[in-house]
XYZ file of C-alpha atoms in Angstrom:
685
model
C 74.189 257.305 -100.555
C 77.802 256.463 -99.659
C 76.668 253.592 -97.438
C 74.421 252.299 -100.238
C 77.294 252.357 -102.740
C 79.557 250.664 -100.209
C 76.952 247.908 -99.695
C 76.665 247.365 -103.432
C 80.457 247.100 -103.707
C 80.686 244.614 -100.856
C 78.009 242.456 -102.465
C 79.879 242.274 -105.769
C 80.353 238.646 -106.771
C 77.799 237.197 -104.369
C 74.885 236.868 -106.789
C 75.543 233.136 -106.833
C 74.201 232.894 -103.279
C 70.700 233.768 -104.517
C 70.807 230.574 -106.567
C 72.701 228.415 -104.092
C 72.208 229.319 -100.400
C 74.901 226.779 -99.433
C 77.383 229.390 -100.654
C 76.347 231.886 -97.952
C 79.223 230.973 -95.572
C 81.651 231.774 -98.379
C 80.281 235.236 -99.220
C 83.554 236.922 -98.296
C 85.508 234.469 -100.455
C 83.188 235.163 -103.375
C 83.746 238.891 -102.925
C 87.501 238.341 -102.796
C 87.659 236.387 -106.023
C 85.405 238.909 -107.774
C 87.490 241.797 -106.440
C 90.621 240.173 -107.848
C 88.943 239.953 -111.259
C 87.850 243.585 -110.978
C 91.402 244.704 -110.169
C 92.664 243.041 -113.336
C 89.774 244.486 -115.306
C 90.413 247.988 -113.925
C 94.080 247.770 -114.838
C 93.130 246.827 -118.391
C 90.635 249.706 -118.626
C 93.195 252.114 -117.188
C 95.811 251.247 -119.802
C 93.561 251.290 -122.864
C 90.470 253.369 -123.602
C 89.031 250.369 -125.470
C 89.451 248.229 -122.378
C 89.216 244.500 -122.862
C 88.549 244.949 -126.585
C 91.752 246.947 -126.979
C 95.380 245.834 -127.024
C 94.893 243.191 -124.322
C 92.924 241.137 -126.856
C 94.559 242.491 -130.016
C 98.128 241.435 -129.389
C 98.148 239.367 -132.570
C 97.646 242.535 -134.614
C 100.753 244.106 -133.117
C 103.088 241.240 -132.238
C 104.251 238.671 -134.751
C 104.107 239.459 -138.478
C 101.747 242.228 -139.544
C 101.655 244.407 -142.604
C 101.965 248.134 -141.989
C 103.914 251.271 -142.740
C 106.927 253.204 -141.527
C 107.850 256.660 -142.765
C 105.365 256.334 -145.601
C 106.751 253.006 -146.796
C 104.631 249.865 -146.852
C 106.079 246.621 -145.592
C 106.027 244.043 -142.806
C 106.490 244.641 -139.098
C 107.783 241.806 -136.991
C 107.622 242.177 -133.209
C 108.393 239.800 -130.375
C 108.082 240.128 -126.605
C 111.287 238.701 -125.120
C 112.269 240.785 -122.082
C 115.036 238.462 -120.874
C 116.825 238.192 -124.210
C 120.047 239.968 -125.202
C 119.752 239.799 -128.981
C 117.053 238.949 -131.547
C 117.441 238.574 -135.299
C 114.867 237.571 -137.890
C 116.174 234.768 -140.073
C 114.783 232.734 -142.928
C 114.891 231.981 -146.591
C 114.588 235.703 -147.313
C 118.080 236.412 -145.891
C 119.717 232.988 -146.264
C 119.322 232.386 -142.502
C 121.905 235.059 -141.721
C 121.765 235.866 -137.984
C 123.531 239.188 -138.490
C 121.492 240.534 -141.412
C 118.254 241.623 -139.714
C 118.635 242.313 -135.972
C 115.647 243.564 -133.985
C 115.575 246.655 -131.742
C 114.323 246.422 -128.149
C 111.983 248.926 -126.482
C 111.580 249.694 -122.775
C 108.874 247.022 -122.383
C 110.974 244.144 -123.680
C 109.336 244.143 -127.117
C 111.769 243.718 -130.016
C 110.877 244.875 -133.523
C 112.021 245.249 -137.083
C 110.408 246.736 -140.183
C 110.996 245.134 -143.580
C 109.972 247.556 -146.343
C 108.477 246.098 -149.503
C 110.983 248.076 -151.551
C 113.792 245.930 -150.139
C 112.118 242.684 -149.114
C 108.877 242.495 -151.094
C 110.296 239.927 -153.513
C 112.143 237.986 -150.779
C 109.821 237.748 -147.771
C 106.964 236.207 -149.707
C 103.972 234.020 -148.922
C 105.108 230.620 -147.550
C 108.707 231.756 -146.960
C 110.185 229.831 -144.035
C 111.223 231.968 -141.071
C 112.526 231.755 -137.516
C 113.880 234.168 -134.965
C 117.338 233.769 -133.499
C 117.290 234.598 -129.782
C 120.498 235.188 -127.892
C 120.391 235.161 -124.110
C 122.236 234.021 -121.026
C 121.296 230.508 -122.123
C 123.267 230.955 -125.313
C 121.485 231.212 -128.642
C 118.758 229.241 -130.352
C 116.684 229.519 -133.516
C 113.040 229.713 -132.393
C 109.628 229.736 -134.030
C 108.010 233.174 -133.483
C 105.458 233.119 -130.652
C 102.600 234.570 -132.731
C 103.349 232.598 -135.912
C 100.268 231.818 -138.020
C 101.700 228.791 -139.804
C 104.321 226.130 -139.157
C 105.420 223.175 -141.253
C 107.444 220.083 -140.495
C 110.766 219.908 -142.311
C 110.510 216.930 -144.639
C 112.026 213.760 -143.262
C 112.744 215.270 -139.836
C 110.862 215.871 -136.565
C 111.775 219.570 -136.800
C 109.196 222.309 -137.386
C 109.814 225.731 -138.851
C 107.693 228.848 -139.205
C 106.162 230.083 -142.435
C 105.353 233.675 -143.290
C 101.688 233.313 -144.230
C 100.291 236.096 -146.422
C 98.188 234.612 -149.230
C 97.612 236.896 -152.219
C 93.850 236.553 -151.784
C 91.964 236.384 -148.517
C 89.422 233.615 -148.066
C 85.946 234.604 -149.308
C 83.352 233.430 -146.803
C 80.128 232.142 -148.347
C 77.961 231.285 -145.356
C 76.993 232.864 -142.071
C 76.913 230.900 -138.843
C 73.573 229.157 -138.245
C 71.312 230.025 -135.325
C 70.162 226.840 -133.633
C 66.695 226.677 -132.115
C 67.249 223.445 -130.167
C 69.570 221.928 -127.599
C 73.298 221.830 -128.284
C 74.242 218.416 -129.694
C 77.994 218.196 -130.184
C 79.830 215.793 -132.476
C 83.405 215.638 -131.146
C 85.896 214.876 -133.905
C 89.601 214.667 -134.720
C 90.352 215.503 -138.346
C 93.520 213.415 -138.536
C 91.893 210.159 -137.447
C 88.564 210.768 -139.180
C 89.396 208.789 -142.328
C 89.367 205.017 -142.738
C 92.773 204.760 -144.366
C 95.669 204.173 -141.974
C 97.072 207.694 -142.359
C 96.424 211.271 -141.283
C 93.256 212.760 -142.746
C 92.881 216.325 -144.002
C 90.505 219.254 -143.601
C 89.329 218.803 -147.176
C 88.601 215.111 -146.692
C 86.704 215.877 -143.505
C 84.590 218.453 -145.323
C 83.699 216.009 -148.085
C 83.421 212.732 -146.191
C 82.528 213.448 -142.564
C 80.409 216.597 -142.493
C 77.581 214.870 -144.434
C 77.540 212.078 -141.833
C 77.203 214.615 -139.016
C 74.348 216.342 -140.825
C 72.631 213.015 -141.517
C 72.818 212.066 -137.844
C 71.216 215.354 -136.821
C 73.930 216.952 -134.688
C 73.969 220.747 -134.760
C 77.526 221.366 -133.559
C 80.963 220.030 -134.425
C 83.776 220.155 -131.873
C 87.171 220.011 -133.553
C 90.119 218.632 -131.612
C 93.836 219.230 -132.226
C 93.425 222.398 -134.308
C 96.371 224.258 -132.752
C 99.831 223.146 -133.861
C 101.416 220.402 -131.780
C 104.733 218.716 -132.553
C 103.749 215.253 -131.283
C 100.768 213.789 -133.125
C 100.150 211.259 -130.364
C 99.361 214.022 -127.860
C 95.843 214.201 -129.370
C 96.515 217.928 -129.820
C 96.876 218.711 -126.124
C 100.618 219.546 -126.102
C 100.335 222.767 -128.082
C 103.464 224.474 -129.348
C 102.152 227.258 -131.602
C 98.913 228.762 -130.344
C 98.054 230.877 -133.392
C 98.955 228.244 -135.989
C 96.625 225.674 -137.542
C 98.069 222.177 -137.391
C 99.744 221.772 -140.764
C 99.250 217.986 -140.701
C 95.648 218.508 -141.717
C 96.013 221.276 -144.291
C 96.297 225.022 -144.710
C 94.538 227.833 -142.833
C 92.327 228.411 -145.869
C 91.298 224.754 -145.922
C 90.256 224.978 -142.276
C 88.239 228.081 -143.091
C 86.575 226.198 -145.928
C 85.667 223.363 -143.542
C 84.081 225.807 -141.092
C 82.339 227.681 -143.913
C 80.954 224.419 -145.323
C 79.734 223.344 -141.881
C 77.954 226.674 -141.447
C 76.264 226.198 -144.804
C 75.021 222.806 -143.606
C 73.589 224.279 -140.409
C 76.399 223.132 -138.114
C 78.142 225.310 -135.529
C 81.872 224.690 -135.121
C 83.468 224.670 -131.664
C 87.214 224.544 -131.138
C 89.022 222.552 -128.474
C 91.038 225.394 -126.909
C 94.111 224.505 -124.848
C 95.082 227.353 -122.521
C 95.694 225.094 -119.534
C 99.327 224.319 -120.373
C 101.926 224.264 -123.159
C 104.394 221.769 -124.550
C 107.844 222.019 -122.944
C 109.703 221.742 -126.277
C 112.140 224.590 -126.813
C 112.652 224.485 -130.573
C 108.920 224.445 -131.357
C 107.290 225.970 -128.282
C 107.567 228.806 -125.769
C 109.754 227.141 -123.148
C 112.632 229.477 -122.131
C 111.763 231.609 -125.149
C 113.760 234.608 -123.901
C 116.280 232.477 -122.038
C 114.383 232.500 -118.738
C 111.915 230.007 -117.290
C 109.596 232.790 -116.131
C 108.547 234.581 -119.310
C 105.251 232.909 -120.206
C 105.233 230.361 -117.385
C 105.678 230.196 -113.637
C 109.323 229.791 -112.696
C 110.635 226.643 -111.091
C 108.505 223.793 -109.821
C 105.202 225.654 -110.074
C 105.703 226.095 -113.804
C 105.932 222.364 -114.468
C 102.841 220.168 -114.679
C 103.829 216.941 -112.920
C 101.256 214.729 -114.659
C 101.186 216.126 -118.162
C 104.948 216.806 -118.476
C 104.198 220.301 -119.735
C 104.425 223.945 -118.655
C 101.909 226.064 -116.732
C 101.133 229.642 -117.744
C 101.539 232.530 -115.320
C 98.048 234.022 -115.643
C 98.949 237.025 -113.432
C 101.201 238.588 -116.094
C 99.740 241.195 -118.411
C 101.699 239.865 -121.392
C 100.484 236.300 -120.786
C 96.919 237.538 -120.487
C 97.441 239.430 -123.737
C 98.842 236.359 -125.467
C 95.941 234.134 -124.413
C 93.094 236.651 -124.707
C 94.337 237.611 -128.170
C 94.333 233.913 -128.986
C 90.662 233.688 -127.996
C 89.798 236.631 -130.206
C 91.988 235.471 -133.084
C 90.259 232.117 -133.533
C 86.797 233.697 -133.339
C 87.496 236.493 -135.808
C 89.999 234.960 -138.211
C 88.425 231.492 -138.512
C 84.855 232.243 -137.410
C 84.697 229.479 -134.848
C 81.411 229.594 -132.949
C 82.891 228.812 -129.567
C 85.371 226.895 -127.482
C 85.596 223.864 -125.291
C 88.204 225.011 -122.763
C 90.453 222.063 -121.996
C 91.894 221.284 -118.574
C 89.961 223.868 -116.575
C 90.335 221.844 -113.372
C 94.105 221.883 -113.800
C 94.029 225.652 -114.246
C 91.846 226.403 -111.241
C 93.865 224.678 -108.533
C 97.476 224.907 -107.430
C 97.682 221.105 -107.273
C 95.931 220.876 -110.680
C 92.918 219.161 -109.150
C 94.803 216.119 -107.908
C 92.922 215.852 -104.608
C 89.324 214.718 -104.118
C 86.609 217.379 -103.904
C 84.284 216.612 -101.024
C 82.848 219.947 -99.830
C 82.358 223.593 -100.723
C 85.489 224.376 -98.718
C 87.561 222.883 -101.540
C 86.493 225.698 -103.898
C 87.584 228.497 -101.585
C 90.723 227.321 -99.810
C 94.313 228.302 -100.541
C 94.518 225.681 -103.276
C 92.544 227.834 -105.742
C 94.609 229.788 -108.293
C 92.878 233.184 -108.204
C 94.832 234.395 -111.254
C 93.700 231.476 -113.406
C 90.142 231.933 -112.196
C 90.223 235.629 -113.110
C 91.790 234.831 -116.483
C 88.888 232.491 -117.326
C 86.437 235.256 -116.433
C 88.314 237.623 -118.758
C 88.465 235.017 -121.531
C 84.729 234.443 -121.371
C 84.112 238.173 -121.437
C 86.290 238.623 -124.521
C 84.643 235.699 -126.296
C 81.126 236.987 -125.630
C 82.063 240.537 -126.604
C 83.435 239.340 -129.942
C 80.359 237.194 -130.625
C 77.251 237.513 -128.472
C 76.130 234.022 -129.556
C 79.458 232.358 -128.788
C 79.388 229.034 -126.929
C 81.950 228.347 -124.208
C 82.177 224.957 -122.518
C 84.338 224.163 -119.497
C 86.027 220.821 -118.947
C 86.010 220.737 -115.145
C 85.728 217.651 -112.968
C 85.789 219.518 -109.646
C 82.336 221.088 -109.658
C 83.670 224.623 -109.086
C 80.770 226.800 -107.915
C 79.519 229.302 -110.485
C 81.611 227.965 -113.357
C 78.743 228.240 -115.843
C 77.119 231.398 -114.486
C 77.582 234.992 -115.704
C 80.595 236.964 -114.521
C 78.331 239.719 -113.166
C 76.942 237.196 -110.658
C 80.404 236.176 -109.556
C 80.514 233.215 -111.918
C 83.260 232.384 -114.389
C 81.099 233.096 -117.437
C 80.972 229.741 -119.237
C 77.769 228.791 -121.060
C 78.069 225.072 -120.325
C 80.108 222.691 -118.261
C 80.807 219.092 -119.208
C 79.003 216.560 -116.997
C 82.229 214.641 -116.502
C 80.927 212.407 -113.718
C 78.499 210.607 -116.026
C 80.998 208.690 -118.215
C 83.000 207.827 -115.092
C 79.830 206.426 -113.537
C 79.008 204.275 -116.565
C 82.533 202.830 -116.573
C 82.294 202.017 -112.873
C 78.916 200.377 -113.385
C 80.010 198.311 -116.379
C 83.228 197.163 -114.710
C 81.990 196.459 -111.192
C 78.422 195.186 -111.576
C 76.389 192.881 -113.765
C 73.491 194.789 -115.284
C 70.982 192.756 -113.246
C 72.568 194.390 -110.170
C 72.137 197.954 -111.375
C 70.133 200.230 -109.078
C 67.439 202.150 -110.955
C 67.082 204.967 -108.450
C 70.859 205.417 -108.302
C 71.183 205.679 -112.089
C 68.451 208.312 -112.213
C 69.864 210.435 -109.411
C 73.506 210.176 -110.546
C 72.549 211.447 -113.992
C 70.796 214.415 -112.373
C 73.541 215.132 -109.848
C 74.586 218.562 -111.084
C 74.300 222.242 -110.262
C 70.714 222.949 -111.217
C 71.281 226.557 -112.282
C 74.210 225.772 -114.570
C 73.876 224.262 -118.034
C 75.616 220.942 -118.621
C 76.679 218.886 -121.620
C 75.823 215.271 -120.857
C 77.682 212.400 -122.461
C 78.109 208.679 -121.989
C 81.634 208.696 -123.430
C 84.010 211.016 -125.250
C 87.477 210.521 -126.735
C 88.831 210.147 -123.179
C 87.090 206.830 -122.613
C 88.281 205.424 -125.944
C 92.017 206.047 -125.490
C 94.356 203.058 -125.378
C 94.179 201.515 -121.926
C 90.443 202.219 -121.797
C 87.466 200.917 -123.723
C 84.434 202.360 -125.423
C 81.058 201.366 -124.012
C 80.466 199.119 -127.011
C 83.769 197.338 -126.502
C 83.159 196.923 -122.772
C 79.785 195.377 -123.520
C 80.762 193.138 -126.435
C 84.569 192.936 -126.481
C 86.056 190.368 -128.895
C 82.587 189.216 -129.966
C 82.506 192.371 -132.097
C 85.219 190.909 -134.315
C 83.237 187.823 -135.269
C 79.533 188.195 -134.525
C 78.334 191.622 -135.661
C 76.862 190.142 -138.815
C 73.083 189.998 -138.968
C 73.424 186.338 -139.954
C 75.483 185.401 -136.878
C 73.287 185.142 -133.755
C 74.999 186.111 -130.507
C 73.484 186.691 -127.083
C 76.525 188.800 -126.142
C 75.958 191.076 -129.115
C 72.204 191.236 -128.463
C 72.841 192.321 -124.875
C 75.513 194.802 -125.902
C 73.399 196.469 -128.571
C 70.390 196.689 -126.261
C 72.311 198.251 -123.372
C 74.314 200.537 -125.661
C 71.055 202.114 -126.835
C 69.556 202.363 -123.357
C 72.675 203.903 -121.829
C 72.845 206.530 -124.532
C 69.133 207.342 -124.433
C 69.014 207.810 -120.673
C 72.201 209.916 -120.781
C 70.856 211.966 -123.677
C 67.590 212.718 -121.903
C 68.796 213.189 -118.306
C 72.453 214.241 -118.568
C 72.051 217.951 -119.217
C 70.909 220.714 -121.528
C 73.260 219.498 -124.259
C 74.802 216.254 -125.454
C 78.207 215.163 -126.765
C 79.386 212.139 -128.713
C 82.836 211.258 -130.040
C 82.898 210.344 -133.721
C 82.165 206.718 -134.431
C 80.935 205.930 -130.932
C 77.376 206.510 -132.111
C 77.547 203.229 -134.028
C 79.660 201.373 -131.468
C 83.039 201.756 -133.153
C 85.119 198.821 -131.923
C 88.515 198.897 -130.230
C 90.392 201.820 -128.727
C 92.292 204.873 -129.953
C 96.064 204.531 -130.140
C 98.071 207.092 -132.058
C 101.268 206.099 -133.885
C 104.163 205.811 -131.435
C 107.302 203.704 -130.971
C 105.419 201.091 -128.920
C 103.135 200.237 -131.875
C 105.743 200.725 -134.611
C 104.133 204.058 -135.527
C 100.991 202.373 -136.783
C 97.859 204.332 -137.709
C 95.691 201.234 -137.464
C 93.984 202.377 -134.263
C 94.035 206.089 -135.120
C 91.311 205.999 -137.773
C 87.551 205.468 -138.050
C 86.170 202.392 -139.795
C 83.142 203.935 -141.506
C 82.789 200.841 -143.708
C 81.448 198.999 -140.667
C 78.400 201.227 -140.374
C 77.978 201.439 -144.149
C 77.842 197.644 -144.485
C 74.151 196.686 -144.541
C 75.007 193.172 -143.365
C 76.524 194.385 -140.096
C 74.568 195.433 -137.021
C 76.481 198.687 -136.487
C 73.942 200.341 -138.757
C 71.218 199.840 -136.146
C 73.121 201.716 -133.465
C 73.777 204.506 -135.949
C 70.074 204.694 -136.813
C 69.190 204.809 -133.119
C 71.556 207.718 -132.501
C 69.999 209.494 -135.441
C 66.536 208.978 -133.971
C 67.676 210.341 -130.598
C 68.702 213.567 -132.308
C 65.366 213.643 -134.074
C 63.634 213.298 -130.710
C 65.198 216.549 -129.564
C 64.458 218.214 -132.887
C 60.762 217.268 -132.663
C 60.186 217.958 -128.959
C 62.942 220.452 -128.010
C 63.781 217.992 -125.291
C 67.204 219.148 -124.099
C 66.122 222.678 -123.344
C 63.014 221.611 -121.425
C 63.746 222.025 -117.700
C 60.892 219.797 -116.531
C 62.252 216.458 -115.319
C 60.298 214.280 -112.868
C 60.593 210.704 -111.703
C 57.415 208.703 -112.171
C 58.299 205.199 -110.999
C 61.171 202.995 -109.811
C 60.902 199.240 -109.311
C 64.208 197.729 -108.275
C 63.185 194.070 -108.415
C 61.686 194.440 -111.883
C 64.493 196.812 -112.975
C 62.006 199.448 -114.135
C 62.740 203.151 -114.397
C 60.138 205.673 -115.593
C 60.422 209.470 -115.727
C 59.237 212.428 -117.729
C 61.119 215.195 -119.457
C 58.878 217.874 -120.787
C 55.812 216.233 -122.313
C 57.519 212.906 -122.966
C 57.501 209.811 -120.773
C 60.563 207.530 -120.769
C 60.139 203.916 -119.685
C 63.118 201.556 -119.268
C 63.158 197.851 -118.522
C 66.756 196.988 -117.585
C 65.843 193.431 -116.552
C 67.994 190.953 -118.518
C 65.219 188.361 -118.907
C 61.760 189.528 -117.806
C 59.414 191.204 -120.257
C 56.241 192.794 -118.918
C 52.870 192.554 -120.657
C 50.082 194.918 -119.602
C 52.586 196.836 -117.498
C 50.884 199.708 -115.736
C 52.759 203.014 -115.800
C 51.835 206.345 -114.227
C 51.609 209.203 -116.723
C 51.560 212.930 -115.960
C 48.821 214.041 -118.355
C 45.196 212.830 -118.601
C 45.343 211.885 -122.266
C 46.206 209.011 -124.567
C 49.829 208.263 -125.443
C 51.661 206.900 -128.458
C 55.186 205.672 -129.142
C 57.702 208.339 -130.146
C 60.712 205.995 -129.971
C 61.148 202.281 -129.335
C 64.669 200.968 -128.791
C 63.522 197.467 -129.774
C 62.593 198.475 -133.322
C 64.175 196.189 -135.923
C 65.680 199.241 -137.629
C 67.718 199.654 -134.434
C 68.710 195.952 -134.429
C 66.022 195.092 -131.906
C 63.564 192.212 -132.003
C 60.615 194.282 -133.198
C 58.042 192.614 -130.945
C 56.153 195.808 -130.037
C 53.280 197.090 -132.162
C 54.393 200.662 -132.739
C 51.100 201.807 -134.227
C 49.108 201.145 -131.082
C 47.538 203.938 -129.030
C 47.805 203.633 -125.258
C 44.489 204.949 -123.909
C 44.342 207.019 -120.779
C 42.969 205.006 -117.871
C 41.592 206.866 -114.885
C 43.413 204.485 -112.580
C 45.574 206.286 -110.015
C 49.084 204.852 -109.849
C 52.300 205.922 -108.081
C 50.900 209.294 -107.088
C 49.381 210.138 -110.473
C 45.664 210.335 -111.186
C 45.965 208.397 -114.433
C 47.953 205.560 -115.934
C 48.377 203.509 -119.095
C 49.274 199.881 -119.801
C 51.804 198.645 -122.323
C 54.179 195.850 -123.267
C 57.805 196.530 -122.274
C 60.249 193.787 -123.305
C 63.462 193.000 -121.421
C 66.383 195.386 -122.014
C 64.354 197.910 -123.963
C 63.257 201.519 -123.626
C 60.192 203.294 -124.935
C 59.496 206.996 -125.306
C 55.817 207.940 -125.093
C 54.321 211.169 -126.378
C 50.932 212.549 -125.313
C 48.262 212.838 -127.984
C 46.859 216.354 -127.738
C 43.497 217.205 -129.228
């Protein structure tokens, strides 16, 4: 029995090998990384009877501002972990910013605290009162924003932020429960601030009224919100976070964010948050940098604590208090705001000591000394907390390295994510569009690149996200049509450049949608070919919002051809809704013809036929089909509604012909025009 138990222990973390035999040489490494996770997990269980659902993930209910009692008196506790500090004092409007009036007392763990009874402070420390904490240390003294603050605001007319004590007299009354989706995950990535057409920062309320209906109309079932956590520099796109528990005040109040999420739930849309635990802004007045006077409180000391590319700070994931801060953050957003999941940003940067700067060419790269075992274990813990809080939670990893087991359960030795982003696909499309004319594209290569992923891990496929649209880059639409979009997108202005761009835009998105993974992602506006790039207000553009907005009037204008791309995206979503396409694991190639630029494959019951040739249309084209039955059109990219030429009779039935072709016992014949795609559905009796 002892030997059996020992064998089971040694095999911990190697379940991944059953799925991927290429991992067999790294069995010991898999055991090591799982053992490191188990040591952290055991320490957590040993310190708290509630384990991972205890204080390690409930720090926000102890630290920061929380209502409570002391000696029978009700009031507000304020606590702060600052082990390197010499003196802490709570300051704010309630005590006229007096650094001597309300000093905190330190305990043996480096946690400072003060209790403010209602009898003395109830009419002074009130909802929306501005607050900070003065921290004295070997560095001197500085007024700081509390680490667990729930709300910050920018001081009018200045770049300075301050904390707010947030305790509304009435809690938000939720009206809707989160929907349960029965189809593939289709994510609409959005930034609230740039979601309006006016050249200004949009709000949560405006997004709820103006943008949510568009998402519903398109057919997406999930919304991914960027830049939710407070960040002092708007142009960082929300990735230089300063206050991890605070909703960005630029867009509205915490209650207005809750209303947005509640409204989305009522419309059948899940809401995923872009979670940034990969690094933190280096600002001292707004952020956590040298919070207690040392450079090693929340972050690694010295060079290791500085991210050389992002000009930010790197968390020390080995520390209990850092784990508590971040795991509590995971739980806070799920419970307080009812988010349905997270897209974890910068996972590659977290996983490797060099932040993923080198190329990944073999399995060795996932198990050498470059891997940060503490960050890896933290991600396992974070996924466990998230799934314990909500069994239907969705976690998505942004990782470009291909780390083995990233989207497999922790019990197998995986990191516990539900999905990983298929980040190689948009990079491939950019390379193809920049380096080759479309008549040079290789059909077999396109097919196999889009399927080049870990087969036992779920992926979110996408042709482009916000990353590809940032200033210095171009959206797919802009790469295809460039300046022609300014002058020739009118239906009354013929343009071969626009015709080509619209045709390829649809084909690229359809093939990515149907081959790229078990889910799909689109950044807002890209569905209709939003022109130009994204450039947030900054000194170099005179702080203009012109390129940090979405021009919805373009797609709403019936005279412009953007509406056709929008309608096509809508029909793609409908395709998944009707045939449960994204969750169907059956994908098979049926035919490649490089000279004719033909690509045919099946997913589930559907057959997808593409003619990428720029000039040649094919009448009576014979295609192999998997099932011995007749077929009919389910989607035609050339439909006039999609700004195509409309030369295909969409009511026609393609009869089954018992003519063997390309390894199939049956085939059909159809008309497939140049630069078009058709989706064929079997007719079942």
